[in-house]
Short mmCIF file of C-alpha atoms in Angstrom, two decimals:
data_model
loop_
_atom_site.label_atom_id
_atom_site.label_comp_id
_atom_site.label_asym_id
_atom_site.label_seq_id
_atom_site.Cartn_x
_atom_site.Cartn_y
_atom_site.Cartn_z
CA MET A 1 150.14 -240.76 36.75
CA ILE A 2 153.57 -239.41 37.64
CA GLU A 3 154.67 -240.84 40.98
CA HIS A 4 158.41 -240.51 40.97
CA PHE A 5 160.72 -237.70 39.75
CA HIS A 6 164.36 -238.78 39.52
CA ARG A 7 167.31 -236.37 39.34
CA PRO A 8 170.37 -238.42 38.12
CA ARG A 9 173.65 -236.49 38.15
CA THR A 10 175.41 -238.42 35.37
CA VAL A 11 174.48 -239.93 32.02
CA ARG A 12 175.45 -243.26 33.38
CA GLU A 13 172.97 -242.93 36.29
CA ALA A 14 170.23 -241.82 33.92
CA LEU A 15 170.80 -244.80 31.66
CA ALA A 16 170.84 -247.16 34.60
CA LEU A 17 167.50 -245.79 35.90
CA LYS A 18 165.95 -246.19 32.39
CA ARG A 19 167.24 -249.76 32.17
CA ARG A 20 165.83 -250.69 35.46
CA LEU A 21 162.47 -248.98 34.98
CA GLN A 22 162.09 -249.70 31.19
CA GLY A 23 158.74 -248.58 29.80
CA ARG A 24 157.58 -247.21 33.09
CA ALA A 25 160.02 -244.27 32.83
CA THR A 26 160.67 -241.49 30.37
CA PHE A 27 163.50 -239.09 30.08
CA LEU A 28 162.35 -235.46 30.71
CA ALA A 29 164.20 -232.49 29.22
CA GLY A 30 162.36 -229.14 29.03
CA GLY A 31 158.92 -230.80 29.21
CA THR A 32 157.08 -228.53 26.83
CA ARG A 33 155.90 -231.61 24.89
CA LEU A 34 155.72 -234.29 27.61
CA ASN A 35 153.95 -231.99 30.11
CA SER A 36 151.46 -230.70 27.59
CA SER A 37 147.85 -231.89 27.95
CA GLU A 38 148.05 -232.79 24.33
CA SER A 39 150.45 -235.65 25.10
CA GLY A 40 149.19 -239.00 26.13
CA PRO A 41 149.03 -240.38 29.73
CA PRO A 42 152.28 -239.59 31.55
CA PRO A 43 154.58 -242.37 32.71
CA GLU A 44 155.01 -243.49 36.30
CA HIS A 45 158.57 -242.28 36.48
CA PHE A 46 160.22 -239.13 34.99
CA ILE A 47 164.01 -239.09 34.81
CA SER A 48 165.08 -235.45 34.65
CA LEU A 49 168.06 -234.76 32.50
CA GLU A 50 168.61 -231.24 33.92
CA GLY A 51 171.50 -232.11 36.16
CA LEU A 52 173.61 -233.90 33.52
CA GLY A 53 175.55 -230.89 32.33
CA LEU A 54 174.46 -231.20 28.77
CA ASP A 55 173.71 -227.54 28.28
CA ARG A 56 176.81 -226.17 26.64
CA ILE A 57 177.58 -225.16 23.07
CA GLU A 58 181.15 -225.69 21.88
CA THR A 59 183.07 -225.65 18.64
CA LYS A 60 185.44 -228.50 17.76
CA ARG A 61 187.32 -229.01 14.49
CA GLY A 62 185.00 -226.74 12.55
CA GLN A 63 181.89 -228.35 13.96
CA VAL A 64 179.44 -226.84 16.38
CA VAL A 65 178.57 -229.20 19.14
CA ILE A 66 175.28 -228.37 20.85
CA GLY A 67 174.46 -230.08 24.21
CA ALA A 68 171.11 -231.79 24.05
CA LEU A 69 169.82 -229.79 27.00
CA CYS A 70 170.43 -226.39 25.39
CA THR A 71 167.17 -224.58 25.08
CA LEU A 72 166.02 -223.63 21.59
CA GLN A 73 166.38 -219.99 22.61
CA ALA A 74 170.00 -220.55 23.70
CA VAL A 75 170.62 -222.09 20.26
CA LEU A 76 169.01 -219.06 18.64
CA GLU A 77 171.12 -216.59 20.68
CA ASP A 78 174.55 -218.34 20.28
CA ARG A 79 176.81 -216.69 17.76
CA ARG A 80 178.56 -219.95 16.89
CA VAL A 81 175.44 -221.68 15.67
CA PRO A 82 175.09 -221.58 11.83
CA ALA A 83 172.58 -218.98 10.67
CA ALA A 84 170.57 -221.64 8.78
CA LEU A 85 169.85 -223.55 11.98
CA LYS A 86 168.98 -220.30 13.79
CA ALA A 87 166.47 -219.51 11.12
CA ALA A 88 164.85 -222.88 11.47
CA VAL A 89 164.67 -222.58 15.27
CA ALA A 90 163.17 -219.10 14.98
CA GLN A 91 160.21 -220.75 13.24
CA VAL A 92 159.21 -222.25 16.59
CA ALA A 93 156.89 -219.31 17.06
CA SER A 94 156.43 -219.06 20.82
CA ARG A 95 159.29 -217.48 22.74
CA ASN A 96 157.78 -219.02 25.94
CA VAL A 97 158.24 -222.49 24.37
CA ARG A 98 161.72 -221.71 23.02
CA ASN A 99 162.78 -220.56 26.49
CA ALA A 100 161.90 -224.01 27.90
CA ALA A 101 162.16 -226.57 25.12
CA THR A 102 165.45 -228.26 24.52
CA ILE A 103 166.95 -229.13 21.22
CA GLY A 104 167.51 -232.75 22.29
CA GLY A 105 163.93 -233.07 23.66
CA HIS A 106 162.66 -231.54 20.42
CA ILE A 107 164.41 -234.12 18.28
CA ALA A 108 163.42 -236.99 20.63
CA SER A 109 159.69 -235.83 20.37
CA ASN A 110 160.19 -236.50 16.71
CA LEU A 111 157.10 -234.41 15.80
CA PRO A 112 156.11 -234.84 12.18
CA TRP A 113 155.60 -231.13 11.78
CA SER A 114 158.87 -230.06 13.40
CA ASP A 115 160.36 -226.90 12.05
CA VAL A 116 163.85 -227.71 13.32
CA ILE A 117 164.40 -231.30 12.28
CA PRO A 118 164.11 -230.60 8.55
CA MET A 119 167.04 -228.18 8.80
CA LEU A 120 169.19 -230.53 10.93
CA VAL A 121 168.60 -233.16 8.18
CA ALA A 122 169.39 -230.60 5.34
CA LEU A 123 172.68 -229.73 7.31
CA GLU A 124 173.36 -233.50 7.57
CA ALA A 125 173.71 -233.02 11.43
CA LYS A 126 174.53 -235.98 13.67
CA LEU A 127 173.50 -236.96 17.12
CA GLY A 128 175.60 -238.32 19.97
CA LEU A 129 173.54 -241.13 21.50
CA ALA A 130 174.39 -242.54 24.96
CA ARG A 131 173.53 -246.23 25.33
CA PRO A 132 174.32 -248.82 28.02
CA GLY A 133 176.74 -250.49 25.64
CA GLY A 134 178.58 -247.29 24.92
CA ALA A 135 178.14 -244.04 22.82
CA ALA A 136 177.06 -244.02 19.24
CA THR A 137 176.86 -241.33 16.49
CA ILE A 138 173.92 -241.31 14.22
CA ALA A 139 172.65 -239.02 11.55
CA VAL A 140 169.52 -237.07 12.51
CA ALA A 141 167.68 -238.41 9.41
CA ASP A 142 168.36 -242.01 10.58
CA TYR A 143 167.43 -241.25 14.13
CA VAL A 144 163.94 -239.84 13.31
CA ALA A 145 163.31 -242.75 10.93
CA ARG A 146 164.46 -245.57 13.11
CA ARG A 147 164.12 -244.24 16.68
CA PRO A 148 166.92 -246.33 18.21
CA PRO A 149 166.95 -246.52 21.98
CA GLY A 150 169.33 -244.33 23.89
CA LEU A 151 169.73 -240.79 25.26
CA ILE A 152 170.59 -237.98 22.92
CA THR A 153 173.57 -236.18 24.50
CA ARG A 154 174.59 -233.75 21.76
CA ILE A 155 173.95 -232.48 18.25
CA VAL A 156 176.84 -232.04 15.98
CA VAL A 157 176.49 -229.58 13.11
CA ALA A 158 179.32 -229.08 10.62
CA ARG A 159 179.72 -225.55 9.42
CA PRO A 160 178.19 -225.37 5.95
CA ALA A 161 180.90 -225.67 3.29
CA ALA A 162 181.76 -222.60 1.30
CA GLY A 163 179.17 -221.97 -1.40
CA ARG A 164 176.64 -224.30 0.31
CA LEU A 165 173.17 -222.64 0.22
CA THR A 166 170.47 -223.35 2.70
CA ALA A 167 166.94 -222.12 3.29
CA CYS A 168 163.72 -223.22 5.07
CA ARG A 169 160.01 -222.41 4.66
CA ASN A 170 156.93 -223.51 6.35
CA ALA A 171 153.17 -223.14 6.03
CA ARG A 172 150.86 -222.66 9.00
CA ALA A 173 147.32 -221.56 9.63
CA SER A 174 148.18 -218.83 12.12
CA ALA A 175 151.28 -217.21 13.60
CA ASN A 176 151.45 -219.56 16.57
CA ALA A 177 150.00 -222.74 15.06
CA ARG A 178 152.03 -225.86 14.39
CA SER A 179 153.30 -226.14 10.82
CA ILE A 180 151.09 -227.89 8.34
CA VAL A 181 154.26 -228.63 6.36
CA SER A 182 157.82 -227.51 6.93
CA ALA A 183 160.78 -227.82 4.52
CA ALA A 184 164.47 -227.19 4.61
CA VAL A 185 166.88 -227.47 1.74
CA SER A 186 170.62 -227.31 1.13
CA LEU A 187 172.46 -227.25 -2.24
CA ALA A 188 175.40 -226.00 -4.13
CA LEU A 189 175.06 -224.03 -7.38
CA SER A 190 177.82 -224.44 -9.93
CA ARG A 191 177.26 -222.26 -13.03
CA GLN A 192 173.55 -222.32 -12.27
CA VAL A 193 173.52 -226.21 -11.98
CA VAL A 194 172.30 -227.74 -8.81
CA ARG A 195 174.84 -229.92 -7.01
CA GLN A 196 174.23 -232.37 -4.07
CA PRO A 197 170.81 -231.08 -3.11
CA VAL A 198 169.25 -232.13 0.22
CA VAL A 199 165.55 -231.63 0.56
CA ALA A 200 163.88 -232.42 3.90
CA LEU A 201 160.22 -232.21 4.56
CA GLY A 202 158.04 -232.50 7.72
CA GLY A 203 154.28 -232.64 7.95
CA VAL A 204 153.33 -235.21 5.41
CA ALA A 205 154.50 -238.50 7.01
CA GLU A 206 155.03 -239.93 10.44
CA HIS A 207 158.37 -238.23 10.67
CA VAL A 208 160.55 -235.73 8.79
CA GLN A 209 161.93 -237.36 5.67
CA ARG A 210 164.36 -236.68 2.86
CA LEU A 211 162.74 -236.42 -0.52
CA THR A 212 165.39 -238.48 -2.32
CA ALA A 213 163.48 -238.69 -5.58
CA VAL A 214 163.26 -234.93 -5.69
CA GLU A 215 167.00 -234.63 -4.91
CA ALA A 216 167.88 -236.95 -7.72
CA ALA A 217 165.72 -235.04 -10.24
CA LEU A 218 167.35 -231.75 -9.17
CA GLU A 219 170.91 -233.04 -9.36
CA GLY A 220 173.10 -231.74 -12.23
CA LYS A 221 170.38 -229.48 -13.80
CA PRO A 222 169.41 -225.85 -13.53
CA LEU A 223 166.81 -225.20 -10.84
CA PRO A 224 163.39 -225.99 -12.40
CA SER A 225 160.53 -223.54 -12.29
CA SER A 226 158.37 -223.40 -9.10
CA ASP A 227 155.54 -225.17 -10.96
CA GLU A 228 157.82 -227.98 -12.01
CA ILE A 229 159.19 -228.36 -8.50
CA GLN A 230 155.68 -228.39 -7.17
CA ALA A 231 154.71 -231.21 -9.56
CA LEU A 232 157.90 -233.11 -8.73
CA VAL A 233 157.17 -232.90 -4.99
CA GLY A 234 153.56 -233.84 -5.60
CA ARG A 235 154.67 -237.10 -7.26
CA SER A 236 157.09 -237.85 -4.46
CA VAL A 237 155.03 -237.44 -1.33
CA ARG A 238 152.00 -239.23 -0.01
CA ALA A 239 150.47 -236.83 2.43
CA ARG A 240 147.74 -238.18 4.75
CA GLU A 241 144.40 -236.75 5.64
CA ALA A 242 144.66 -234.78 8.94
CA LEU A 243 142.75 -232.07 10.85
CA SER A 244 145.08 -229.46 9.44
CA GLY A 245 144.06 -230.27 5.85
CA SER A 246 143.14 -232.89 3.27
CA ALA A 247 145.85 -234.96 1.60
CA ALA A 248 145.51 -232.87 -1.53
CA PHE A 249 145.86 -229.62 0.38
CA ARG A 250 148.95 -230.86 2.30
CA THR A 251 150.56 -232.12 -0.88
CA TYR A 252 149.98 -228.80 -2.48
CA GLN A 253 151.47 -227.01 0.55
CA ALA A 254 154.43 -229.40 0.57
CA GLY A 255 155.17 -228.51 -3.12
CA ALA A 256 154.84 -224.79 -2.34
CA VAL A 257 157.20 -224.69 0.65
CA VAL A 258 159.87 -226.83 -1.05
CA ALA A 259 159.71 -224.65 -4.18
CA LEU A 260 159.97 -221.42 -2.03
CA ALA A 261 162.79 -222.86 0.02
CA LEU A 262 164.74 -223.92 -3.15
CA ARG A 263 164.23 -220.53 -4.63
CA ASP A 264 165.36 -218.78 -1.53
CA ALA A 265 168.52 -220.92 -1.31
CA ALA A 266 169.27 -220.45 -5.01
CA ARG A 267 169.05 -216.70 -4.47
CA GLY A 268 171.41 -216.98 -1.55
CA ARG A 269 168.67 -215.68 0.74
CA GLU A 270 169.11 -217.21 4.19
CA ALA A 271 166.29 -219.21 5.53
CA ARG A 272 163.18 -217.33 6.69
CA ALA A 273 160.00 -218.26 8.28
CA MET B 1 158.07 -234.38 47.82
CA LYS B 2 159.39 -231.01 48.99
CA ILE B 3 160.75 -228.19 46.77
CA ALA B 4 162.42 -224.89 47.67
CA VAL B 5 161.77 -221.98 45.36
CA ARG B 6 162.30 -218.26 45.54
CA VAL B 7 158.90 -216.76 44.71
CA ASN B 8 158.90 -213.02 43.93
CA GLY B 9 162.03 -212.67 46.04
CA VAL B 10 160.79 -214.70 48.98
CA PRO B 11 162.28 -218.16 49.86
CA ARG B 12 159.45 -220.68 49.99
CA GLU B 13 159.12 -224.42 50.52
CA PHE B 14 156.23 -226.38 49.11
CA GLU B 15 155.01 -229.92 49.52
CA VAL B 16 154.17 -231.01 45.94
CA ARG B 17 153.16 -234.10 43.97
CA PRO B 18 155.82 -235.17 41.40
CA GLY B 19 153.33 -234.57 38.50
CA GLU B 20 151.87 -231.29 39.77
CA ARG B 21 151.94 -228.43 37.26
CA VAL B 22 153.59 -225.27 38.47
CA ARG B 23 150.50 -223.32 37.32
CA ASP B 24 148.39 -225.51 39.57
CA LEU B 25 150.85 -225.16 42.48
CA LEU B 26 150.82 -221.36 42.21
CA ARG B 27 147.08 -221.15 42.01
CA ARG B 28 146.83 -223.43 45.09
CA GLU B 29 149.03 -220.99 46.81
CA GLN B 30 146.56 -218.16 45.89
CA ILE B 31 148.73 -216.64 43.23
CA LEU B 32 145.81 -216.23 40.92
CA SER B 33 147.46 -213.90 38.29
CA VAL B 34 148.74 -217.19 36.79
CA ARG B 35 145.87 -218.04 34.50
CA ASN B 36 144.58 -221.19 32.70
CA GLY B 37 143.70 -220.32 29.18
CA CYS B 38 144.24 -223.46 27.17
CA ASP B 39 143.90 -226.26 29.66
CA GLY B 40 147.58 -227.10 29.69
CA GLN B 41 148.23 -227.31 25.93
CA GLY B 42 150.83 -224.63 26.25
CA SER B 43 149.46 -222.59 23.33
CA CYS B 44 148.05 -219.39 25.07
CA GLY B 45 150.72 -218.21 27.43
CA ALA B 46 148.23 -216.92 29.99
CA CYS B 47 150.05 -218.81 32.64
CA SER B 48 153.40 -217.17 31.93
CA ILE B 49 155.84 -216.79 34.75
CA LEU B 50 159.48 -215.64 34.77
CA LEU B 51 161.69 -218.55 35.51
CA ASP B 52 165.14 -217.28 36.19
CA GLY B 53 164.31 -214.17 34.25
CA ARG B 54 162.83 -215.82 31.21
CA THR B 55 159.14 -216.17 30.25
CA VAL B 56 157.87 -219.79 30.27
CA ASN B 57 154.41 -221.40 30.34
CA SER B 58 153.96 -222.62 33.90
CA CYS B 59 151.39 -225.16 32.70
CA LEU B 60 154.19 -227.01 30.79
CA LEU B 61 156.40 -227.21 33.82
CA LEU B 62 156.24 -229.73 36.66
CA ALA B 63 156.72 -228.49 40.24
CA PRO B 64 160.00 -230.52 40.71
CA GLN B 65 161.50 -228.65 37.66
CA ILE B 66 161.48 -225.33 39.51
CA ASP B 67 163.21 -226.73 42.64
CA GLY B 68 166.10 -224.41 43.54
CA LYS B 69 165.13 -221.72 41.05
CA LYS B 70 163.77 -218.21 41.10
CA ILE B 71 160.31 -217.41 39.72
CA HIS B 72 158.39 -214.13 39.41
CA THR B 73 154.77 -213.46 38.90
CA VAL B 74 153.10 -210.20 38.17
CA GLU B 75 152.59 -209.56 41.95
CA HIS B 76 156.23 -208.64 42.32
CA LEU B 77 155.70 -205.63 40.08
CA ALA B 78 153.57 -203.77 42.67
CA PRO B 79 154.63 -205.12 46.07
CA ASN B 80 153.43 -202.06 47.98
CA ARG B 81 150.30 -201.52 45.92
CA GLU B 82 152.07 -198.83 44.01
CA LEU B 83 151.95 -199.64 40.27
CA SER B 84 155.18 -200.06 38.34
CA ALA B 85 156.08 -198.05 35.27
CA ILE B 86 155.25 -201.01 33.04
CA GLN B 87 151.78 -201.39 34.63
CA THR B 88 150.84 -197.74 34.39
CA ALA B 89 152.09 -197.73 30.76
CA PHE B 90 149.72 -200.67 29.94
CA ILE B 91 146.74 -198.83 31.46
CA ASP B 92 147.60 -195.51 29.75
CA ALA B 93 148.16 -197.19 26.36
CA GLY B 94 144.69 -198.92 26.64
CA VAL B 95 146.09 -202.43 26.46
CA VAL B 96 144.11 -203.53 29.47
CA GLN B 97 140.70 -204.89 28.46
CA CYS B 98 139.52 -208.09 30.11
CA GLY B 99 142.93 -208.43 31.89
CA TYR B 100 143.11 -212.25 31.52
CA CYS B 101 146.42 -212.26 29.71
CA THR B 102 147.70 -208.93 31.07
CA PRO B 103 149.88 -210.41 33.87
CA ALA B 104 151.56 -212.58 31.16
CA LEU B 105 152.08 -209.48 28.87
CA LEU B 106 153.47 -207.40 31.75
CA LEU B 107 156.04 -210.16 32.62
CA ALA B 108 157.07 -210.55 28.98
CA THR B 109 157.49 -206.73 28.77
CA GLU B 110 159.62 -206.71 31.91
CA ALA B 111 161.85 -209.47 30.46
CA LEU B 112 161.97 -207.73 27.13
CA LEU B 113 162.95 -204.36 28.61
CA ALA B 114 165.69 -206.09 30.70
CA ARG B 115 167.18 -207.31 27.46
CA HIS B 116 166.57 -204.25 25.31
CA ALA B 117 166.01 -200.91 26.83
CA GLN B 118 164.55 -199.58 23.53
CA PRO B 119 163.20 -202.66 21.78
CA THR B 120 162.28 -202.80 18.04
CA ARG B 121 158.88 -203.76 16.83
CA ASP B 122 160.25 -207.18 15.89
CA GLN B 123 161.71 -207.65 19.36
CA VAL B 124 158.25 -206.68 20.86
CA ARG B 125 156.54 -209.12 18.49
CA ASP B 126 158.96 -211.93 19.54
CA ALA B 127 158.52 -211.11 23.23
CA PHE B 128 154.74 -211.53 22.96
CA SER B 129 154.85 -214.40 20.48
CA GLY B 130 153.83 -216.98 23.04
CA ILE B 131 150.95 -215.08 24.50
CA PHE B 132 147.46 -215.18 23.02
CA CYS B 133 145.48 -212.02 23.62
CA ARG B 134 141.86 -212.41 22.67
CA CYS B 135 140.54 -208.91 23.19
CA THR B 136 143.06 -206.11 23.21
CA GLY B 137 144.16 -204.09 20.13
CA TYR B 138 147.42 -205.26 18.77
CA GLU B 139 148.90 -201.92 17.78
CA GLN B 140 148.47 -200.66 21.32
CA MET B 141 150.83 -203.27 22.55
CA PHE B 142 153.71 -201.66 20.75
CA ALA B 143 152.64 -198.29 22.17
CA ALA B 144 152.50 -199.77 25.64
CA VAL B 145 156.00 -201.16 25.45
CA GLU B 146 157.36 -197.85 24.06
CA LEU B 147 155.62 -195.94 26.85
CA ALA B 148 156.96 -198.32 29.49
CA ALA B 149 160.50 -197.96 28.10
CA ARG B 150 160.27 -194.16 28.24
CA ARG B 151 158.70 -194.30 31.73
CA LEU B 152 161.44 -196.55 33.08
CA ALA B 153 163.99 -194.00 31.95
CA ASP B 154 161.82 -191.08 33.16
CA PRO B 155 159.15 -191.93 35.73
CA GLU B 156 157.26 -188.64 34.96
CA HIS B 157 156.91 -189.37 31.26
CA ALA B 158 153.27 -188.68 30.32
CA PRO B 159 151.27 -190.46 27.68
CA PRO B 160 150.79 -188.56 24.35
CA ALA B 161 148.00 -186.00 24.80
CA VAL B 162 144.75 -186.58 22.90
CA PRO B 163 142.07 -183.95 22.34
CA GLU B 164 139.14 -184.00 24.86
CA PHE B 165 135.60 -183.10 24.11
CA ARG B 166 132.13 -182.77 25.58
CA ASP B 167 132.85 -180.37 28.44
CA ASP B 168 129.46 -181.12 29.88
CA LEU B 169 130.39 -184.60 30.76
CA ARG B 170 132.83 -185.80 33.46
CA LEU B 171 134.11 -189.02 31.88
CA VAL B 172 133.05 -189.34 28.30
CA GLY B 173 135.58 -187.68 25.99
CA LYS B 174 138.16 -187.29 28.70
CA MET B 175 141.54 -188.86 29.26
CA ASN B 176 140.73 -191.19 32.03
CA ARG B 177 142.43 -194.43 33.04
CA LYS B 178 140.19 -197.51 32.67
CA VAL B 179 138.38 -197.57 36.06
CA ASP B 180 139.38 -201.26 36.85
CA GLY B 181 142.79 -200.93 35.08
CA PRO B 182 144.87 -200.82 38.33
CA ARG B 183 143.18 -203.94 39.59
CA LEU B 184 143.62 -205.79 36.35
CA VAL B 185 147.33 -204.98 35.97
CA ARG B 186 147.93 -206.27 39.57
CA GLY B 187 146.59 -209.61 38.33
#
């Protein structure tokens, strides 16, 4: 039962409130996840982040710095945001949700089926994390795996290097359903040989993960056929049974979306839903 | 706790509980056009409102989150009982069936046409992407938005003529607006 709604004006105030209230309080950004009836019981205190001024997008030294409180729609509409990230955000199907959900809140929710986190991982994006002891920077992939305490203040995305190819794909049961699996890839092609691939997948584990075994198998070789990629992914993931499908079905879908995303990237086709 | 909100252009103050959903607040205030279609999951969009001009699900917002902001519900489209161009376009295009999600679709159309005077089909699809309509035809929604766009530019713009038949009957085979259409588009 929510009994208190706090409106700190600075990050320092927000952190102090959280430190004082500990597990009885939760940071609130857009609220599309925390306020949903699908979420568990609400906390006693909400600490609203709206007044912290974290809703700007800037460019600094070739990097795009996105304030954690920017809505997904604001990210989608900003011309400075890399097209690859916009394509991933566009996969969040409901415009109503994109108008309210924030990118920081989306990452903090750490949903296994996220359509945005795989691309942030593929782009090797970093998070600015405010903590009582001081600020820290952490890779998105590490954040979702380890969930360190702290408040996400910004997302830093380097502009993709020249020749870097990215794409994302997902599989879902209906247009507005959550993804069953969602993949994002990034790679370079040098004389048709794959270099430095990054393959990120959501929907098969507790959080989005990099498929490092798949990346190692792709490195330094021509892109394998879709069937070979599918088999490779099938050997690398251990999908769990879920309402959205059996382990075998989800493993099959994982292989399919990774293969499609790699094919799109290799063809230079920007990510699509 | 007390919040101050501009509702349909009118400054209002409400006493709310910190965990009260905006949908529940509005329905408590007899704004019944804001519907409950998914018990607060946020998947149907029937509770859509415009928050500072953007469509959002009011079931996913807590009342303190709208403090100091402007919200609009479908009631603002016909303040003097006279239907707006968007509302008449929806009736004429046959998009109003049960009317449950119609207020949400109307608000999404209003926001869309404020962004794009002549939206593409992809833009229409995106504008309605958060709203689950269970009964109305889907193609007609594109026709309704196109008609609304034309009618906003020219209030006299008539819907496309269709052939009528059975001269011996008054209603069957005639171009008539759905009898309860005006009531349903008012929410």
